[in-house]
PDB file of C-alpha atoms in Angstrom:
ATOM      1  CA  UNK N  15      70.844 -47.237  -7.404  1.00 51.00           C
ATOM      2  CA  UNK N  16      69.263 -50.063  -5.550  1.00 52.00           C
ATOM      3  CA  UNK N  17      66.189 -50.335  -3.366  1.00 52.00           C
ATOM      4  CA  UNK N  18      65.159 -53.348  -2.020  1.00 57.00           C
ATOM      5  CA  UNK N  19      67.309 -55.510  -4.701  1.00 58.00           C
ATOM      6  CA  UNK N  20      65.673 -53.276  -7.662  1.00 57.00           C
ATOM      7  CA  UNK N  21      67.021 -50.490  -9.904  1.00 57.00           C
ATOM      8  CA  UNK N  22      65.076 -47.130 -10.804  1.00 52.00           C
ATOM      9  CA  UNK N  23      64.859 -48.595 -14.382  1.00 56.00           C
ATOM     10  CA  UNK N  24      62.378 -51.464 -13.342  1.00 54.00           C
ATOM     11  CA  UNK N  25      60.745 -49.184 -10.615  1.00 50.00           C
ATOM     12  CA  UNK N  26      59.986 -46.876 -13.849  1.00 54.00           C
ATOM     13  CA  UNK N  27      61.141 -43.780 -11.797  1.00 52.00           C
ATOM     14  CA  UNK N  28      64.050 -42.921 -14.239  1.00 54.00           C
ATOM     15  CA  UNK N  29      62.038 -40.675 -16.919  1.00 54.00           C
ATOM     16  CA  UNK N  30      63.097 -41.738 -20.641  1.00 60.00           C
ATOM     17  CA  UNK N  31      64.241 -38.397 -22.887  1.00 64.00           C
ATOM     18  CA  UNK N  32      60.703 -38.042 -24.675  1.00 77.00           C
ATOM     19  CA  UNK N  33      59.721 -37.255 -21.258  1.00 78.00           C
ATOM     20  CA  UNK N  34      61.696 -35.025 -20.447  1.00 77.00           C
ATOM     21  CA  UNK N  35      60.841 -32.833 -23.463  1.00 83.00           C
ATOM     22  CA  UNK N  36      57.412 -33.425 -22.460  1.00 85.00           C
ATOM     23  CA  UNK N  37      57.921 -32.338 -19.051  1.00 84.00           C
ATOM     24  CA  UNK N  38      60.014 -29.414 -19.949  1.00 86.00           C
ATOM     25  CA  UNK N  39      57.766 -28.399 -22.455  1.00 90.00           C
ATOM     26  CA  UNK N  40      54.566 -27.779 -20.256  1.00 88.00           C
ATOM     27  CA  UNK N  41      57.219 -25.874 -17.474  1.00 90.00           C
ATOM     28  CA  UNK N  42      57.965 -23.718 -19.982  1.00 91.00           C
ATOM     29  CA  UNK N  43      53.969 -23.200 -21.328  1.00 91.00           C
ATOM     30  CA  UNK N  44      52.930 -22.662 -18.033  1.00 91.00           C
ATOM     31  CA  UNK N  45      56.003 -19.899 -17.440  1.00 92.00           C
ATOM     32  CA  UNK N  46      54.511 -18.499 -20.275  1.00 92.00           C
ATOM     33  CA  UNK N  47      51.599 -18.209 -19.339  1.00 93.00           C
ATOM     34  CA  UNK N  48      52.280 -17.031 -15.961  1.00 92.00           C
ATOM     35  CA  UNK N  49      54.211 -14.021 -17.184  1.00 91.00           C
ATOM     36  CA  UNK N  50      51.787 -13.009 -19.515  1.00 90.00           C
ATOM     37  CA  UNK N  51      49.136 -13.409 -16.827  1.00 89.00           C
ATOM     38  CA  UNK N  52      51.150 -10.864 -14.372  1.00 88.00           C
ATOM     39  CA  UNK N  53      51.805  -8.730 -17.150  1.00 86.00           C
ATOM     40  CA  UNK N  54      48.026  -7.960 -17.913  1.00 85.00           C
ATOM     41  CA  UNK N  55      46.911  -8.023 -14.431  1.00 85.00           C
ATOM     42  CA  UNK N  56      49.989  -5.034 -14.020  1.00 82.00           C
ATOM     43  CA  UNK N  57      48.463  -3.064 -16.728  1.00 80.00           C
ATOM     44  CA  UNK N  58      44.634  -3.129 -16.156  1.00 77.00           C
ATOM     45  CA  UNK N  59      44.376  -3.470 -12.246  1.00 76.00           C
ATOM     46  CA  UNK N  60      47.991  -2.232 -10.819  1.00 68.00           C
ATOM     47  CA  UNK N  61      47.790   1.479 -12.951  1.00 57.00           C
ATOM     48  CA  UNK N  62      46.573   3.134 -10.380  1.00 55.00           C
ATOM     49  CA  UNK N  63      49.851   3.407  -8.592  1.00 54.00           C
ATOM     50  CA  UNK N  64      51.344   5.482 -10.779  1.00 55.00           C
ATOM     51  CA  UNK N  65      51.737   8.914 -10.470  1.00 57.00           C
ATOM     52  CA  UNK N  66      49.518  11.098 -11.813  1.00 60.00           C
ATOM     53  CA  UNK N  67      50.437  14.304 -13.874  1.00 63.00           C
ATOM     54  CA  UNK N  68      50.332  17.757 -12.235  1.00 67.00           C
ATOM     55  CA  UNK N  69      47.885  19.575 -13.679  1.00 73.00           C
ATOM     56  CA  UNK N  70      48.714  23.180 -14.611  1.00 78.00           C
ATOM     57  CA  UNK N  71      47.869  26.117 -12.576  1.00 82.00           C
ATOM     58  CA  UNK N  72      44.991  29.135 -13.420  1.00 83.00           C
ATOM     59  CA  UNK N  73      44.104  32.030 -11.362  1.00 84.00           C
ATOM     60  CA  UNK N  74      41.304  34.242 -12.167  1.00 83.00           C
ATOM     61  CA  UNK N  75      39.933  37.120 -10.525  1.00 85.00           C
ATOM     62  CA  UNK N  76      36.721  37.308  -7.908  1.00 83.00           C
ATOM     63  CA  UNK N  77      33.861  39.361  -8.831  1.00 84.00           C
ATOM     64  CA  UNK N  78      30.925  40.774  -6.747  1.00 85.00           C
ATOM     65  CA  UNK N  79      27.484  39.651  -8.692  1.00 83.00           C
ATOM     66  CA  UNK N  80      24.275  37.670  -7.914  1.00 83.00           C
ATOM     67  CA  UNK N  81      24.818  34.228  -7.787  1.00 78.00           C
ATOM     68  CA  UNK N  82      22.150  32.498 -10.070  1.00 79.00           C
ATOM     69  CA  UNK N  83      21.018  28.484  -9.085  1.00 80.00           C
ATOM     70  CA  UNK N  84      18.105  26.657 -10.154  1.00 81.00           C
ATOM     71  CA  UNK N  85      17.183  23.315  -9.070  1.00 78.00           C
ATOM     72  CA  UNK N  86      14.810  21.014 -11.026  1.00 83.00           C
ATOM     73  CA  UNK N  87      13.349  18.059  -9.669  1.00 83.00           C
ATOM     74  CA  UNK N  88      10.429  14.865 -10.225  1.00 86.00           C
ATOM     75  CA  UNK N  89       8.954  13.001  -7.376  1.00 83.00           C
ATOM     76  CA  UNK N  90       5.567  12.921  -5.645  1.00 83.00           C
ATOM     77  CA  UNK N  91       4.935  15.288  -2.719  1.00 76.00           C
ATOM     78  CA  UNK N  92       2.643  13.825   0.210  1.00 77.00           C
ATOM     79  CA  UNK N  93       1.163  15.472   2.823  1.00 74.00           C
ATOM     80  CA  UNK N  94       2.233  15.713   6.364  1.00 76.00           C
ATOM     81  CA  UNK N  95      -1.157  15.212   8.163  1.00 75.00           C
ATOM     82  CA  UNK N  96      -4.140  14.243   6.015  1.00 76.00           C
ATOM     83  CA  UNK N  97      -7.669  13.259   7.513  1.00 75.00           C
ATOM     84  CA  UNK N  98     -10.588  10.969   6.677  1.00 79.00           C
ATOM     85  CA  UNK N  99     -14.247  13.657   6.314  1.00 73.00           C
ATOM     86  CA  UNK N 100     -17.480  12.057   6.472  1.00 77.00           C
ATOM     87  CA  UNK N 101     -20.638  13.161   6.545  1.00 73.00           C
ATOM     88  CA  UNK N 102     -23.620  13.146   9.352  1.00 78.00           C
ATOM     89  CA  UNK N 103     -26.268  12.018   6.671  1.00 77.00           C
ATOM     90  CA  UNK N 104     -26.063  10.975   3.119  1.00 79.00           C
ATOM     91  CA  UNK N 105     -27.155  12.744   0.314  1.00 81.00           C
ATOM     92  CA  UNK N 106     -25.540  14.584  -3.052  1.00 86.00           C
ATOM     93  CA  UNK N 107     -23.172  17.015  -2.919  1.00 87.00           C
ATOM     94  CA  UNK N 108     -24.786  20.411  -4.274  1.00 89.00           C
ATOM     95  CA  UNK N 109     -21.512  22.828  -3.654  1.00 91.00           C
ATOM     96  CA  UNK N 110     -17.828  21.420  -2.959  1.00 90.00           C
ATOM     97  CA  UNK N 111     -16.558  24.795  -0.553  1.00 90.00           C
ATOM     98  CA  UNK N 112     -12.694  23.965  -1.103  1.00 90.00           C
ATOM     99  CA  UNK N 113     -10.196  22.903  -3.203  1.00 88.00           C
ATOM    100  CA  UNK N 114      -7.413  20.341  -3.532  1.00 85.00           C
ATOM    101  CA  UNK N 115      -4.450  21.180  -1.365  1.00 81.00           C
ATOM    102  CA  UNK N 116      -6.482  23.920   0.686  1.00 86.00           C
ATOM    103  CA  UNK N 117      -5.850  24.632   4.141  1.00 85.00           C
ATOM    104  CA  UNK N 118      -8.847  24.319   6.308  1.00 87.00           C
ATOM    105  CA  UNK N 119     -10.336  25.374   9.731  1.00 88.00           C
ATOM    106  CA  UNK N 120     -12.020  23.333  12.426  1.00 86.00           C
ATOM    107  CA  UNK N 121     -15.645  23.917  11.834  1.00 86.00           C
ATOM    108  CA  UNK N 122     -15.446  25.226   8.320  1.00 89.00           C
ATOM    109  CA  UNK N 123     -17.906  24.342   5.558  1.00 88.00           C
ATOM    110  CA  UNK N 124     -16.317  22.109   3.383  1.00 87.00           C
ATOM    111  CA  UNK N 125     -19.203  21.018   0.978  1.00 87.00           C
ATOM    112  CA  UNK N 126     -23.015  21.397   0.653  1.00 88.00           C
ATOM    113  CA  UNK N 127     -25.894  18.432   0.060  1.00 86.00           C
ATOM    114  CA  UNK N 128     -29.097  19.164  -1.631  1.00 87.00           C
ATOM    115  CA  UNK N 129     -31.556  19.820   0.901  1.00 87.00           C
ATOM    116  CA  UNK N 130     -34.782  18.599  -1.165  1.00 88.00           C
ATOM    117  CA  UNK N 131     -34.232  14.729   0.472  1.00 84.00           C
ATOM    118  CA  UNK N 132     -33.914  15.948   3.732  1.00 81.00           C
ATOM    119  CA  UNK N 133     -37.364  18.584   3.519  1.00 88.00           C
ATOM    120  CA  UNK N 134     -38.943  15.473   2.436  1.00 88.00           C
ATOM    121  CA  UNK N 135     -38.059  13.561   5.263  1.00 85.00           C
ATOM    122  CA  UNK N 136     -38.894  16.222   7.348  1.00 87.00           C
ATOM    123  CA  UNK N 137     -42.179  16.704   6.240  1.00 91.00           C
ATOM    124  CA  UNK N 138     -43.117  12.875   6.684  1.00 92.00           C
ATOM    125  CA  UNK N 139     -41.978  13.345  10.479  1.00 91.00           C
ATOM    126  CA  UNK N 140     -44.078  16.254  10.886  1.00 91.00           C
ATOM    127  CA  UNK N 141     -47.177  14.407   9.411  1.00 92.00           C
ATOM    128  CA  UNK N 142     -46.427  11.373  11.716  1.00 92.00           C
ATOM    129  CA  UNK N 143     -46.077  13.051  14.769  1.00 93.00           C
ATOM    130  CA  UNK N 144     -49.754  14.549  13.769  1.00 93.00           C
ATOM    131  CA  UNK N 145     -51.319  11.380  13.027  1.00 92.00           C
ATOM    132  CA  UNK N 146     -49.845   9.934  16.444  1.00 93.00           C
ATOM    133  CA  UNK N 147     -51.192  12.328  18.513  1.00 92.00           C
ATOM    134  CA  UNK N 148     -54.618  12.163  16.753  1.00 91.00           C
ATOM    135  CA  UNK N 149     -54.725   8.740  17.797  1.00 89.00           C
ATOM    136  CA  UNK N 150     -53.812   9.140  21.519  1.00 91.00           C
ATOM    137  CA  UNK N 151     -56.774  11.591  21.948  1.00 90.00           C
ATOM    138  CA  UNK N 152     -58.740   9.358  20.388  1.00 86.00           C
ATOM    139  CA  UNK N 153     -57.598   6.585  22.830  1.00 84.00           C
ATOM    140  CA  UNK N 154     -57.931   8.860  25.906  1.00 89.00           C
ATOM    141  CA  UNK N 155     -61.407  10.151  24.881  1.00 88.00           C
ATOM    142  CA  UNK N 156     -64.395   7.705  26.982  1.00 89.00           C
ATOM    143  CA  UNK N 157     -65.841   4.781  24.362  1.00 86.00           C
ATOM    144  CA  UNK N 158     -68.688   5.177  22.846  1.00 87.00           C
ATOM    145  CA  UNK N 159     -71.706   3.625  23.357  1.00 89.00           C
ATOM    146  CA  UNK N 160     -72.050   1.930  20.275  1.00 90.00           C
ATOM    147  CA  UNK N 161     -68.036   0.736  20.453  1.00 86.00           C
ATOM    148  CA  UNK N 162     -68.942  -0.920  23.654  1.00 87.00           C
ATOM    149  CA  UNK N 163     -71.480  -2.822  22.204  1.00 92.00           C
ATOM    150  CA  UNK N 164     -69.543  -4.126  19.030  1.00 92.00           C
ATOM    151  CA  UNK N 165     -67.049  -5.119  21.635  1.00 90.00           C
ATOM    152  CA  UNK N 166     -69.345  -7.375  23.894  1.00 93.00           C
ATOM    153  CA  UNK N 167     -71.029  -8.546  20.319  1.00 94.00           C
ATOM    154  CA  UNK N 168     -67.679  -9.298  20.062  1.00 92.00           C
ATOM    155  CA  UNK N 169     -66.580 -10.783  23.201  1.00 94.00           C
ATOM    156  CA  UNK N 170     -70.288 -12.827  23.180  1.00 93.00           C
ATOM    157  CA  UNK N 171     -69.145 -14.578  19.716  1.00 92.00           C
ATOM    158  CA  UNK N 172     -65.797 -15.711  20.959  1.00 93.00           C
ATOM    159  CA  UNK N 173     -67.268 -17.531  23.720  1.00 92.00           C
ATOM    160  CA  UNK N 174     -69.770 -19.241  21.632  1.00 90.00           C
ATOM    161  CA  UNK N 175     -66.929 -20.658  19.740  1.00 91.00           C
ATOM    162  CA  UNK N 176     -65.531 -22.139  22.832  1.00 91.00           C
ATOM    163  CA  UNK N 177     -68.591 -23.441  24.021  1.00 87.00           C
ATOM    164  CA  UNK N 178     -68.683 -25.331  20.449  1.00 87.00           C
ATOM    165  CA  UNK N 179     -65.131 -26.390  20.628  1.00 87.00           C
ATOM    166  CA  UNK N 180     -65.576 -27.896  24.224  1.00 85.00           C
ATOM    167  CA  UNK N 181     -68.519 -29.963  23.113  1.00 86.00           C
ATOM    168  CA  UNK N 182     -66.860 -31.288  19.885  1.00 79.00           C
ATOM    169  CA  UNK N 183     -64.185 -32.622  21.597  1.00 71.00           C
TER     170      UNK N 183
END
């Protein structure tokens, strides 16, 4: 054959026998292959479509009795509503009233702070209130004569210290 004044020979498209073998060789590898391929793709992935056995029938008979079930579990449990409890005042706890996991009332007494802080402070008040009304009696009583007079000693000295600042300057 002739194409364009050449032959296949000096085109190089006529393959030479060693070729050939060459070429027929890997078609036949890669059949191989192939085959082998489908075969263990049938046998692991494809065996579900057989059909499976019939297993063989039982009957037994029904009896009345108590039916027995027990379930076991692990987990945490959390509550459904929880709240925050605070105090009024500070202080240490002398009696915790409930326990964990107890339902309580509005109202209730939960716990119990030592009382000997708050007496103290208590007693302080008491004493200040005293000592404040001491004082306004003594500021609503009339001066006496000789606090007057310690005052204008007083008020006398002050202005002599003016007096002596004025001329100095």
């Amino acid at each position: 054959m002739t194409v364009a004044g050449q032959t296949l020979d000096d085109l190089g498209m006529v393959l030479a026998p060693s070729r050939w073998r060459r070429v027929a060789t890997l078609l036949v590898a890669f059949g191989v292959i192939a085959a082998a391929s489908y075969g263990v793709y049938r046998y692991w992935f494809q065996e579900g479509d057989a059909v499976a056995p019939v297993a063989a029938s039982q009957t037994a008979t029904a009896e009345r009795g108590t039916l027995a079930s027990t379930l076991t579990t692990a987990g945490t449990a959390a509550a459904s509503l929880t709240s925050r409890v605070t105090f009024q005042t500070s202080g240490v706890v002398r009696a915790v009233e409930v326990g964990v996991g107890d339902t309580v009332q509005a109202g209730q007494v939960l716990a119990r702070l030592d009382e000997r802080d708050a007496q103290r402070r208590l007693q302080t008040a008491l004493v200040n209130v005293q000592t404040a009304k001491l004082r306004l009696e003594q500021l609503q009583q009339p001066p006496a004569a000789s606090d007057v007079a310690t005052a204008q000693a007083g008020v006398a000295s002050a202005r002599l210290q003016v007096l002596s600042a004025q001329i100095t300057l």
